[in-house]
């Protein structure tokens, strides 16, 4: 049995993982780019390597592709050592940020290149090329040179070129970051559907948390060469394991709080207001940092006192900034037609205990 | 519609006149019926073009020059491509020294090179041979071939080759199908410039060419030391006409622009 995609947390190392990175390390003369990265990827899974630039995500991808030699650790694909396989023999499809289409070949020639290298007979080659171009909706442009195509079209050709060889793994290196926002969103949906229907195991490198959350079964959040957290998008978002993850994946509120316990009843004292808090974190007592996402906060009759200092209309939702005794609060509300507080209003903030994460004081941003 | 102002236009015209006038004058003088260089001339004549046929040594020198330029420029490009790829991709000890070495013939006066080569070739006993001439010409055209090839190899997007490798290409196939077509503009312009530089090199070749078998420019140079007649102008005019024809043929067959912009070649 393969570990099914969607299991929470960092999956334990299993012998039958489709792709297994084990203690993968890349050291350069003056720094460690990737530090003992371990990851099991199930067949058909969509994994994102997410992190700021320089976090080692691209180096990891390059090691899987074979363009960078690891300094230590192992890469196993279907139980076989991949490091010893030459890059040209690995059978992986790669889409680069620059698309890397061959400028001297038409779209169809670009897509056919991988099949030519595999010595696929011409008739089958042509059939598969048309099929791949149809898959990305570019049948009409097969004779066009890349320079006469838009960024989105080039991106699709690059995708078709990578997919036509039926790669064992599809590696995507920031493939959408050169597209404008609207097109990027469309391509995300398309890419997701395509990957689902083909069932190709996919690893995406991105610095865009929205992209990672929209596309992936699991996200690997990386920082300074190390894995910060591995988990399903909603788990990583809702229950960030480290302050870095909490801050990197969207906005979050950090309030100073004090844990008090009365038997089984655990409360967090925030700004003089006692709020219920999740049981599982309450081994400790004393000062902690309480974090809660802006969209999890609602206005209530009682709770943390807050004075709204500014409110910004953002179309689908409202953004409020307020001052509380425990620090600045950011609140996001759906634009649902219900009357919202005005600037200067005194309100109370409330949240559900399960939407809160606590961590030791001093570990804040 | 011109986007330039009148002053800029006048300047451009003057530059063109300055560059083209000597060529034009040579071509006109070539048609003189007189026995000396004259302009304006009385009437037109093909006398001096017919005279070329009486000097077979000029025709054989022309052939030698073509061969020499072709061989030395191809060899220079053959050395330049791997060198430029290595220099563009890797930082290794001696990288700058290698570049400086290849480019150094640009900085050394050709007279000095000529004397040095003469001495060197005599020492190793190949003086006056065709091989010595080719070797010397490779050295002097190498900087041109290398510099222009390097300009495309340094701009080469590594991910293009990585994409090809991931699709299963490696070794010679990778070079032939992807790398070479991508750097072709630099390689072709390097080849052309190397050819031209070899073809009209005089200063160094005078020293090392054997009196019997020498290049066309050297032969012309030696001829005008003793004779002042329009023969050299008719030879020059013939060369210019030949160049124009070759350019037109290349344009017709491949398209100069397309060849230099790199959209040609490499197709299955």
XYZ file of C-alpha atoms in Angstrom:
633
model
C 0.000 0.000 0.000
C 1.222 3.405 -0.866
C 0.696 6.215 1.538
C -2.315 7.995 0.122
C -2.013 11.655 -0.675
C -3.634 13.833 1.892
C -2.406 12.141 5.031
C -1.562 14.861 7.453
C 1.824 15.752 8.784
C 5.178 14.459 7.626
C 4.637 10.927 6.475
C 6.926 8.334 8.004
C 9.555 6.876 5.734
C 8.070 3.929 3.938
C 9.958 1.477 1.814
C 7.323 1.554 -0.886
C 7.130 5.301 -1.400
C 7.138 6.213 -5.101
C 9.806 8.856 -4.685
C 11.833 8.970 -1.493
C 14.283 11.708 -0.605
C 16.356 10.623 2.341
C 18.612 13.073 4.135
C 19.222 14.886 0.847
C 21.940 17.489 1.323
C 23.717 19.972 -0.915
C 26.718 21.774 0.478
C 28.535 24.565 -1.325
C 31.872 26.029 -0.293
C 30.329 28.720 1.864
C 26.824 27.512 2.719
C 24.460 24.586 2.922
C 21.771 24.966 0.267
C 19.734 21.925 1.265
C 20.150 20.419 4.710
C 19.132 16.788 5.245
C 15.796 16.940 3.465
C 13.661 13.820 3.808
C 10.399 13.417 1.970
C 8.245 10.567 0.753
C 6.091 11.195 -2.266
C 3.258 8.833 -3.169
C 2.432 7.966 -6.751
C 0.089 10.525 -8.282
C 0.702 13.018 -5.514
C 1.112 16.754 -6.133
C 3.794 18.143 -3.838
C 4.846 21.784 -3.567
C 8.209 22.921 -2.316
C 7.364 26.335 -0.904
C 9.733 28.912 0.483
C 11.429 32.250 -0.063
C 14.199 32.552 -2.641
C 17.384 30.918 -1.493
C 15.587 28.386 0.694
C 16.909 25.450 -1.317
C 13.718 24.467 -3.117
C 15.131 24.869 -6.625
C 18.361 23.105 -5.631
C 16.226 20.199 -4.410
C 14.416 20.071 -7.742
C 17.713 20.242 -9.620
C 19.032 17.323 -7.595
C 15.969 15.250 -8.464
C 16.409 16.223 -12.120
C 20.097 15.373 -11.949
C 21.545 18.783 -12.826
C 23.041 19.209 -9.363
C 24.884 16.395 -7.605
C 23.859 15.897 -3.976
C 26.592 16.171 -1.334
C 24.817 13.576 0.759
C 21.645 11.584 1.145
C 19.713 9.462 -1.301
C 17.006 9.816 -3.923
C 15.019 6.678 -4.648
C 12.466 6.412 -7.395
C 10.368 3.246 -7.281
C 12.953 1.744 -4.966
C 15.896 2.413 -7.284
C 18.760 4.790 -6.637
C 18.147 7.780 -8.896
C 21.433 9.581 -8.177
C 23.353 7.033 -10.211
C 21.068 7.442 -13.230
C 22.233 9.979 -15.820
C 19.942 13.024 -16.146
C 19.085 12.091 -19.725
C 17.957 8.619 -18.621
C 15.766 9.649 -15.687
C 12.589 10.063 -17.702
C 11.410 13.138 -15.836
C 9.450 15.982 -17.384
C 10.537 19.478 -16.441
C 8.852 22.827 -16.989
C 11.136 25.777 -16.344
C 10.311 29.289 -15.218
C 11.603 30.602 -18.554
C 9.690 27.768 -20.337
C 12.982 26.921 -22.107
C 11.312 26.207 -25.426
C 13.745 25.565 -28.256
C 13.500 28.803 -30.263
C 14.551 27.157 -33.520
C 11.718 24.618 -33.427
C 7.975 25.019 -33.879
C 5.567 24.097 -31.099
C 5.057 20.643 -32.616
C 8.806 20.109 -33.065
C 9.392 21.137 -29.472
C 6.841 18.618 -28.251
C 8.169 15.914 -30.583
C 11.757 16.328 -29.372
C 11.481 13.995 -26.389
C 9.781 11.319 -28.491
C 12.503 11.598 -31.135
C 15.099 11.038 -28.440
C 13.174 7.904 -27.429
C 13.170 6.839 -31.087
C 9.407 6.624 -31.221
C 8.330 5.848 -34.825
C 7.207 8.858 -36.810
C 3.541 7.935 -37.149
C 3.116 7.321 -33.423
C 5.143 10.419 -32.699
C 2.842 12.628 -34.729
C -0.225 11.138 -33.090
C 1.157 11.675 -29.603
C 2.289 15.223 -30.393
C -1.159 16.213 -31.637
C -2.699 14.549 -28.624
C -0.420 16.449 -26.247
C -1.033 19.770 -27.983
C -4.778 19.121 -27.906
C -4.485 18.381 -24.190
C -3.197 21.903 -23.546
C -5.560 23.419 -26.120
C -2.937 24.474 -28.659
C -3.704 22.282 -31.678
C -4.123 25.350 -33.865
C -0.636 26.676 -33.111
C 1.419 23.561 -33.768
C 3.427 25.144 -36.609
C 4.172 28.357 -34.788
C 7.578 29.323 -33.434
C 7.792 30.111 -29.689
C 8.709 33.749 -30.284
C 5.338 34.268 -31.966
C 3.455 32.979 -28.938
C 2.243 34.651 -25.773
C 3.696 33.694 -22.398
C 0.684 31.560 -21.580
C 0.880 29.706 -24.885
C 4.607 29.073 -24.458
C 3.887 27.765 -21.002
C 1.365 25.292 -22.400
C 3.800 24.096 -25.056
C 6.412 23.565 -22.344
C 3.860 21.569 -20.357
C 2.892 19.490 -23.400
C 6.571 18.861 -24.147
C 7.162 17.624 -20.607
C 4.009 15.480 -20.491
C 4.233 13.858 -23.924
C 7.093 11.586 -22.841
C 4.824 10.230 -20.065
C 7.284 11.283 -17.373
C 7.576 9.305 -14.161
C 7.622 12.607 -12.316
C 6.680 16.057 -13.547
C 8.961 18.762 -12.124
C 7.671 22.323 -12.267
C 10.122 25.121 -11.489
C 8.036 28.245 -10.819
C 6.204 27.655 -14.096
C 3.520 30.279 -13.559
C 5.505 33.136 -12.066
C 6.017 34.916 -15.398
C 2.292 35.067 -16.158
C -0.035 37.883 -15.165
C -2.333 37.345 -12.191
C -5.501 36.435 -14.067
C -3.812 34.016 -16.450
C -1.912 32.495 -13.542
C -5.169 31.684 -11.792
C -6.608 30.081 -14.926
C -3.457 28.060 -15.453
C -3.519 26.895 -11.832
C -6.977 25.432 -12.297
C -6.009 23.906 -15.633
C -2.790 22.458 -14.270
C -4.646 20.959 -11.327
C -7.253 19.300 -13.539
C -4.609 18.054 -15.942
C -2.500 16.574 -13.184
C -5.533 14.934 -11.582
C -6.738 13.381 -14.826
C -3.301 12.116 -15.876
C -2.295 11.073 -12.379
C 1.299 12.207 -12.957
C 3.314 12.545 -9.772
C 4.227 16.214 -9.659
C 6.665 18.344 -7.711
C 6.194 22.093 -7.933
C 8.708 24.647 -6.762
C 7.148 27.986 -5.880
C 7.493 30.985 -3.625
C 3.785 31.796 -3.978
C 1.819 30.363 -1.058
C -1.495 30.802 -2.869
C -0.215 28.729 -5.759
C 1.108 26.042 -3.430
C -2.178 25.879 -1.531
C -4.309 25.890 -4.670
C -2.438 23.084 -6.386
C -0.910 20.708 -3.895
C -1.893 17.614 -2.022
C 0.900 18.378 0.388
C 3.158 21.366 0.894
C 6.772 21.231 2.006
C 7.588 24.592 3.556
C 11.306 25.252 3.395
C 13.516 27.910 4.902
C 17.299 28.258 4.768
C 17.761 24.739 3.408
C 15.663 23.077 6.080
C 12.129 21.703 6.070
C 9.914 23.749 8.353
C 6.758 21.704 7.894
C 5.252 19.083 5.619
C 1.500 18.749 5.457
C -1.763 19.244 3.623
C -2.369 22.860 2.610
C -5.120 23.370 5.159
C -3.041 21.795 7.951
C 0.001 23.897 7.153
C -2.174 26.974 6.993
C -4.333 26.306 10.045
C -1.729 24.721 12.261
C 1.665 26.147 11.318
C 4.381 24.244 13.110
C 6.787 27.156 13.351
C 6.593 30.954 13.460
C 8.204 31.000 10.016
C 5.422 28.928 8.494
C 2.752 31.041 10.181
C 4.208 34.214 8.731
C 5.091 32.862 5.339
C 1.652 31.450 4.622
C -0.479 34.548 4.710
C -1.139 37.131 7.387
C -1.562 36.127 10.961
C -2.290 37.862 14.263
C 0.033 37.386 17.163
C -1.312 38.300 20.614
C 0.498 38.102 23.913
C -1.417 35.735 26.163
C -1.208 33.956 29.464
C -2.257 30.353 29.952
C -4.229 29.601 33.047
C -5.534 26.194 33.987
C -8.231 25.183 36.379
C -8.276 21.428 36.323
C -9.387 20.397 32.870
C -10.396 23.897 31.950
C -7.621 25.668 30.047
C -7.980 29.331 29.195
C -5.790 31.862 27.512
C -5.832 35.286 29.077
C -5.575 37.806 26.251
C -5.698 41.450 27.194
C -7.670 40.754 30.330
C -10.191 38.592 28.523
C -10.221 34.872 29.147
C -10.703 32.897 25.981
C -11.124 29.195 25.606
C -8.150 27.608 23.936
C -7.325 24.235 22.426
C -6.619 21.546 24.947
C -3.780 19.785 23.170
C -1.381 22.684 23.518
C -1.965 23.404 27.148
C 0.752 21.382 28.812
C 2.380 24.580 29.868
C 1.169 27.499 31.811
C 2.341 31.103 31.768
C 3.061 33.601 28.990
C 2.645 32.408 25.391
C 2.053 33.877 21.956
C -1.419 33.223 20.643
C -1.787 33.273 16.875
C -5.017 33.401 14.944
C -5.637 33.991 11.237
C -7.357 37.301 10.277
C -10.345 35.566 8.659
C -10.985 33.465 11.779
C -11.713 36.506 13.911
C -15.283 37.724 14.137
C -16.899 40.723 15.783
C -18.828 39.793 18.902
C -20.576 41.309 21.904
C -17.803 40.257 24.194
C -14.190 39.278 23.826
C -10.954 41.096 23.172
C -11.538 44.828 23.170
C -10.468 46.470 19.958
C -10.650 49.929 18.391
C -10.843 49.909 14.615
C -8.135 52.227 13.255
C -8.686 51.627 9.557
C -10.884 49.642 7.266
C -10.181 48.846 3.639
C -12.672 47.600 1.084
C -11.171 44.864 -1.086
C -14.120 43.767 -3.184
C -14.831 40.252 -2.005
C -13.980 41.169 1.567
C -13.247 43.891 4.104
C -9.899 44.341 5.815
C -9.823 45.914 9.283
C -6.840 47.022 11.305
C -7.484 47.537 15.007
C -5.637 48.208 18.228
C -6.081 45.848 21.187
C -4.379 45.823 24.594
C -2.413 42.788 23.403
C -1.230 44.198 20.097
C -2.397 45.171 16.627
C -5.119 43.008 15.140
C -5.863 42.332 11.479
C -9.376 41.141 10.706
C -10.768 39.979 7.380
C -14.534 39.773 6.861
C -16.506 38.512 3.918
C -18.351 41.241 2.074
C -21.653 39.559 2.872
C -23.833 42.652 2.961
C -24.019 42.751 6.743
C -23.167 46.160 8.261
C -19.515 46.374 9.325
C -17.890 48.506 12.041
C -16.681 51.954 11.044
C -13.235 53.417 11.639
C -13.004 54.500 15.276
C -15.627 52.048 16.514
C -14.930 50.106 19.673
C -15.647 46.419 19.088
C -14.923 43.044 20.607
C -13.096 40.274 18.851
C -13.848 36.594 19.198
C -12.599 33.339 17.705
C -13.183 29.656 18.071
C -10.737 27.713 20.252
C -9.814 25.374 17.395
C -8.664 28.277 15.227
C -5.955 29.257 17.651
C -2.322 28.181 17.761
C -0.156 28.784 20.804
C 3.559 28.851 21.045
C 6.134 29.704 23.626
C 6.585 33.369 24.319
C 9.496 34.983 22.540
C 9.082 32.770 19.507
C 6.955 35.414 17.841
C 7.703 37.201 14.644
C 8.993 58.549 -43.285
C 12.236 59.346 -41.537
C 12.435 59.456 -37.765
C 15.730 61.329 -37.913
C 16.083 65.083 -38.060
C 17.685 66.746 -41.123
C 21.062 67.120 -39.396
C 21.217 63.453 -38.455
C 20.219 62.535 -41.979
C 23.020 64.642 -43.471
C 25.459 63.055 -41.034
C 24.368 59.562 -42.028
C 24.682 60.381 -45.715
C 28.200 61.763 -45.165
C 29.226 58.607 -43.295
C 27.883 56.438 -46.108
C 29.685 58.560 -48.721
C 32.910 58.369 -46.735
C 32.680 54.587 -46.538
C 31.458 53.830 -50.042
C 33.228 56.480 -52.149
C 36.635 54.734 -52.259
C 35.009 51.473 -53.337
C 32.996 53.283 -55.974
C 36.054 55.116 -57.295
C 38.037 51.887 -57.560
C 35.193 50.343 -59.561
C 35.005 53.328 -61.917
C 38.754 53.504 -62.430
C 38.775 49.782 -63.280
C 36.908 50.588 -66.504
C 39.498 53.039 -67.769
C 40.918 52.494 -71.281
C 44.125 54.293 -70.271
C 47.362 52.644 -69.177
C 47.428 54.522 -65.868
C 45.052 55.320 -63.005
C 42.795 58.091 -64.249
C 39.608 59.774 -63.150
C 37.603 61.026 -64.926
C 38.407 58.702 -67.776
C 37.772 59.025 -71.491
C 35.171 56.390 -72.182
C 34.796 52.901 -70.734
C 36.758 49.791 -71.498
C 37.077 46.217 -70.283
C 40.758 46.281 -71.184
C 42.015 45.796 -67.643
C 39.544 43.044 -66.883
C 40.777 41.169 -69.910
C 44.322 41.834 -68.698
C 43.671 39.756 -65.588
C 43.724 36.672 -67.801
C 47.334 37.448 -68.740
C 48.393 37.121 -65.125
C 47.597 33.507 -64.095
C 49.534 34.040 -60.853
C 46.773 36.398 -59.707
C 44.131 33.793 -60.399
C 46.021 31.035 -58.595
C 46.698 33.446 -55.712
C 42.960 34.121 -55.538
C 42.320 30.386 -55.291
C 44.993 30.018 -52.610
C 43.507 32.902 -50.653
C 40.046 31.347 -50.737
C 41.355 27.996 -49.532
C 43.486 29.571 -46.860
C 40.648 31.751 -45.568
C 38.180 28.859 -45.632
C 40.479 26.427 -43.857
C 41.799 28.836 -41.247
C 38.357 30.221 -40.390
C 36.821 26.751 -40.090
C 39.690 25.579 -37.890
C 39.426 28.735 -35.786
C 35.679 28.187 -35.296
C 36.363 24.532 -34.502
C 38.632 25.661 -31.678
C 36.403 28.560 -30.629
C 33.160 26.646 -30.074
C 34.386 24.247 -27.370
C 36.578 26.984 -25.859
C 33.708 29.474 -25.733
C 31.353 26.883 -24.223
C 33.844 26.003 -21.500
C 34.679 29.619 -20.728
C 31.003 30.605 -20.589
C 29.995 27.769 -18.274
C 32.814 27.051 -15.919
C 34.968 29.030 -13.593
C 38.260 27.217 -13.520
C 41.784 28.266 -12.678
C 43.429 29.778 -15.740
C 40.126 30.755 -17.348
C 41.144 34.390 -17.759
C 44.572 33.378 -18.975
C 42.988 31.167 -21.638
C 40.795 34.061 -22.818
C 43.720 36.481 -22.868
C 45.831 33.987 -24.783
C 43.214 33.443 -27.474
C 42.553 37.180 -27.831
C 46.222 38.257 -27.658
C 46.857 38.289 -31.454
C 44.519 41.298 -31.558
C 46.908 43.279 -29.415
C 50.170 42.293 -31.082
C 51.039 44.206 -34.274
C 50.919 41.907 -37.285
C 54.416 42.995 -38.309
C 55.717 41.618 -35.042
C 53.706 38.425 -35.493
C 55.030 38.079 -39.037
C 58.665 38.330 -37.946
C 58.062 36.017 -35.000
C 56.314 33.397 -37.133
C 59.015 33.566 -39.794
C 61.698 32.933 -37.192
C 59.658 30.201 -35.498
C 58.709 28.374 -38.684
C 62.287 28.488 -39.950
C 63.440 27.074 -36.634
C 61.087 24.097 -36.800
C 61.658 23.680 -40.530
C 58.213 24.353 -41.962
C 58.928 27.807 -43.298
C 57.253 28.604 -46.606
C 54.865 25.631 -46.481
C 51.100 25.853 -46.768
C 50.734 24.391 -43.284
C 52.731 27.221 -41.769
C 50.523 29.743 -43.563
C 47.354 28.056 -42.297
C 48.689 27.861 -38.731
C 49.600 31.539 -38.706
C 46.230 32.540 -40.113
C 44.366 30.415 -37.557
C 46.199 32.317 -34.827
C 45.269 35.745 -36.173
C 41.605 34.976 -36.958
C 40.986 33.012 -33.750
C 40.186 36.141 -31.659
C 37.365 37.083 -34.044
C 35.849 33.620 -34.145
C 36.222 33.208 -30.380
C 34.875 36.614 -29.385
C 31.717 36.292 -31.474
C 31.075 32.699 -30.455
C 31.568 33.653 -26.817
C 28.947 36.391 -27.131
C 26.294 33.746 -27.824
C 27.568 31.053 -25.456
C 27.543 33.431 -22.487
C 23.952 34.400 -23.261
C 22.909 30.770 -23.637
C 20.072 29.890 -21.260
C 21.228 26.781 -19.409
C 17.661 25.657 -18.876
C 17.300 25.087 -22.634
C 19.990 22.447 -22.534
C 18.635 21.078 -19.274
C 15.219 20.760 -20.895
C 16.783 18.841 -23.785
C 18.691 16.590 -21.374
C 15.544 15.858 -19.388
C 13.899 14.837 -22.652
C 16.645 12.297 -23.232
C 19.221 14.165 -25.326
C 22.899 13.911 -24.472
C 26.344 14.122 -25.995
C 26.537 14.756 -29.727
C 22.757 14.770 -30.177
C 22.371 17.478 -27.563
C 25.045 19.581 -29.259
C 23.741 19.081 -32.783
C 20.037 19.495 -32.080
C 20.003 22.167 -29.377
C 23.323 23.790 -28.403
C 24.683 24.467 -31.891
C 21.432 25.908 -33.321
C 21.241 28.204 -30.301
C 24.763 29.560 -30.684
C 24.653 29.507 -34.502
C 24.377 33.297 -34.936
C 27.672 33.785 -33.095
C 29.321 30.861 -34.848
C 28.284 32.041 -38.317
C 29.253 35.654 -37.757
C 32.529 34.472 -36.198
C 33.166 32.330 -39.255
C 32.408 35.189 -41.643
C 34.601 37.658 -39.778
C 37.440 35.133 -39.492
C 37.192 34.416 -43.214
C 37.316 38.093 -44.133
C 40.229 38.771 -41.812
C 42.202 35.886 -43.216
C 41.374 36.834 -46.790
C 42.665 40.390 -46.590
C 45.594 39.881 -44.241
C 48.759 41.365 -45.802
C 51.155 42.587 -43.135
C 51.916 39.247 -41.542
C 51.505 37.106 -44.652
C 54.154 39.103 -46.524
C 56.720 37.715 -44.112
C 55.755 34.066 -44.086
C 54.324 33.296 -47.516
C 56.649 31.561 -49.959
C 57.444 33.709 -53.010
C 55.943 31.107 -55.331
C 52.615 30.540 -53.569
C 51.174 33.574 -51.919
C 47.795 35.129 -51.213
C 45.979 37.536 -53.480
C 46.368 40.644 -51.270
C 50.094 40.004 -50.916
C 50.419 39.459 -54.659
C 48.569 42.755 -55.278
C 50.695 44.533 -52.707
C 53.892 43.340 -54.343
C 52.530 44.222 -57.799
C 51.761 47.855 -57.014
C 55.252 48.311 -55.640
C 56.605 47.920 -59.156
C 53.704 48.903 -61.418
C 51.221 51.717 -61.456
C 48.528 50.529 -63.805
C 44.807 49.902 -63.331
C 45.207 46.114 -63.086
C 44.776 46.119 -59.318
C 41.626 48.214 -59.620
C 40.069 45.744 -62.055
C 40.970 42.873 -59.721
C 39.457 44.816 -56.826
C 36.316 45.535 -58.810
C 36.030 41.853 -59.705
C 36.378 40.935 -56.011
C 33.719 43.441 -55.008
C 31.363 42.103 -57.670
C 32.007 38.563 -56.460
C 31.283 39.547 -52.853
C 28.009 41.177 -53.834
C 26.985 38.085 -55.806
C 27.855 35.742 -52.911
C 25.878 37.911 -50.488
C 22.901 37.932 -52.842
C 23.018 34.140 -53.197
C 23.214 33.640 -49.413
C 20.336 36.059 -48.963
C 18.300 34.184 -51.574
C 19.068 30.711 -50.224
C 19.071 31.174 -46.445
C 18.213 34.782 -45.761
C 21.125 36.616 -44.141
C 18.947 38.030 -41.436
C 17.360 34.693 -40.570
C 20.712 32.947 -40.502
C 22.138 35.546 -38.158
C 18.996 35.672 -36.015
C 19.204 31.923 -35.462
C 15.844 30.747 -36.666
C 17.326 28.507 -39.332
C 18.947 25.091 -39.006
C 18.400 22.274 -36.572
C 15.105 21.116 -37.973
C 14.272 17.507 -38.532
